[in-house]
Coordinates of C-alpha atoms in Angstrom, one line a residue:
X185 CA -0.2 -0.2 0.2
X186 CA 1.3 3.4 -0.9
X187 CA 1.1 6.3 1.7
X188 CA -1.7 8.0 -0.8
X189 CA -3.9 4.9 0.0
X190 CA -2.8 4.6 3.4
X191 CA -4.0 7.9 3.5
X192 CA -7.3 7.9 2.6
X193 CA -8.2 4.9 3.9
X194 CA -7.3 6.2 7.5
X195 CA -9.2 9.4 7.0
X196 CA -12.4 7.1 5.5
X197 CA -11.6 5.0 8.5
X198 CA -11.9 8.0 10.9
X199 CA -15.5 8.6 10.2
X200 CA -16.5 5.5 12.0
X201 CA -15.0 7.2 15.1
X202 CA -17.3 10.2 15.0
X203 CA -14.3 12.0 16.1
X204 CA -14.3 15.0 14.0
X205 CA -10.9 16.1 14.9
X206 CA -9.7 12.7 14.3
X207 CA -11.5 13.3 10.6
X208 CA -9.9 16.9 10.2
X209 CA -6.1 15.4 11.0
X210 CA -5.9 14.1 7.5
X211 CA -6.2 16.8 6.0
X212 CA -4.6 20.2 5.1
X213 CA -5.6 24.1 5.6
X214 CA -6.6 25.3 2.9
X215 CA -8.6 21.6 2.5
X216 CA -11.4 21.5 -0.3
X217 CA -14.7 19.4 0.3
X218 CA -16.8 19.2 -3.2
X219 CA -19.6 17.3 -3.7
X220 CA -21.3 16.8 -6.8
X221 CA -24.8 15.6 -5.2
X222 CA -27.7 18.1 -5.4
X223 CA -27.9 17.5 -1.6
X224 CA -24.3 18.0 -1.0
X225 CA -22.7 20.6 0.6
X226 CA -19.3 21.7 0.1
X227 CA -16.2 24.1 1.6
X228 CA -13.0 25.5 2.1
X229 CA -10.9 25.3 4.8
X230 CA -9.9 22.9 7.3
X231 CA -11.5 24.8 10.0
X232 CA -14.6 25.4 8.1
X233 CA -14.7 21.7 7.6
X234 CA -14.0 20.8 11.3
X235 CA -17.3 23.4 12.2
X236 CA -19.4 21.0 10.1
X237 CA -18.3 17.4 10.9
X238 CA -19.7 17.5 14.5
X239 CA -23.5 17.8 12.6
X240 CA -22.4 15.7 9.8
X241 CA -21.6 12.6 12.5
X242 CA -25.2 13.8 14.0
X243 CA -27.0 13.9 11.1
X244 CA -25.7 10.4 10.2
X245 CA -25.1 7.8 13.1
X246 CA -23.3 4.4 13.1
X247 CA -21.4 6.2 10.1
X248 CA -18.9 4.3 8.0
X249 CA -17.2 3.6 4.7
X250 CA -16.8 0.4 3.3
X251 CA -13.9 0.6 1.0
X252 CA -14.5 -1.0 -2.2
X253 CA -11.4 0.0 -4.1
X254 CA -8.6 2.6 -3.8
X255 CA -6.4 3.3 -7.0
X256 CA -4.0 5.7 -6.1
X257 CA -0.4 7.3 -7.9
X258 CA 2.2 9.5 -7.0
X259 CA -1.0 13.0 -5.8
X260 CA -3.6 11.6 -6.7
X261 CA -6.3 8.6 -5.8
X262 CA -9.8 7.1 -6.0
X263 CA -12.0 5.4 -4.1
X264 CA -15.4 3.6 -4.8
X265 CA -17.3 3.0 -1.5
X266 CA -20.7 2.4 -0.1
X267 CA -21.7 4.8 2.6
X268 CA -23.8 2.7 5.9
X269 CA -25.6 4.9 8.5
X270 CA -28.6 5.3 10.3
X271 CA -31.0 8.0 9.0
X272 CA -34.6 8.4 10.3
X273 CA -34.2 5.5 12.5
X274 CA -33.5 3.1 9.5
X275 CA -30.1 1.7 7.6
X276 CA -28.6 3.3 4.7
X277 CA -26.1 2.5 1.8
X278 CA -25.1 4.9 -1.0
X279 CA -22.4 3.4 -3.5
X280 CA -19.9 6.3 -4.6
X281 CA -16.6 7.7 -5.2
X282 CA -14.8 10.0 -4.0
X283 CA -11.1 11.5 -6.2
X284 CA -8.8 12.9 -3.3
X285 CA -5.9 15.8 -4.4
X286 CA -3.2 14.7 -1.8
X287 CA -0.3 17.1 -0.7
X288 CA 2.0 15.0 1.3
X289 CA 0.5 12.9 3.2
X290 CA -2.4 15.2 3.9
X291 CA -5.8 15.3 1.6
X292 CA -5.8 19.1 -0.2
X293 CA -9.1 18.6 -2.4
X294 CA -11.7 16.0 -1.6
X295 CA -15.0 15.5 -4.6
X296 CA -17.2 13.2 -4.0
X297 CA -19.6 11.9 -6.4
X298 CA -22.9 9.9 -4.7
X299 CA -26.7 9.6 -5.9
X300 CA -28.6 11.9 -3.6
X301 CA -31.8 10.2 -4.9
X302 CA -31.0 7.0 -4.1
X303 CA -30.1 8.6 -0.5
X304 CA -33.3 10.7 -0.1
X305 CA -35.4 6.6 -1.1
X306 CA -33.5 4.4 1.4
X307 CA -34.0 7.8 4.0
X308 CA -37.3 8.0 3.3
X309 CA -37.4 11.5 2.8
X310 CA -39.3 10.8 -0.6

């Protein structure tokens, strides 16, 4: 496993701890959190990201990412995943992919690709 793969795996595994500080320890000060899904909400900066994490984690109890595959080379990585959590009293499992841009052993940018319609259906929102 190369250092890029170790970084993105460590980052995704940190979500299962529910610890915002642990999750944010993997990102750079200028971290860009980008979402392509209509329901996603991005932000810029580690401090802003850290400020949003508690609410995100509270909205998705038991959150964990099941990594399906990782392709990492130099300063970029792609991860296919299934997000598992409890939402509105029931389990959800949403597949997606993330593209990471790395700065050394920290994540400078994360672009998340997931289907917000699948999330809404599983969460009983529509």
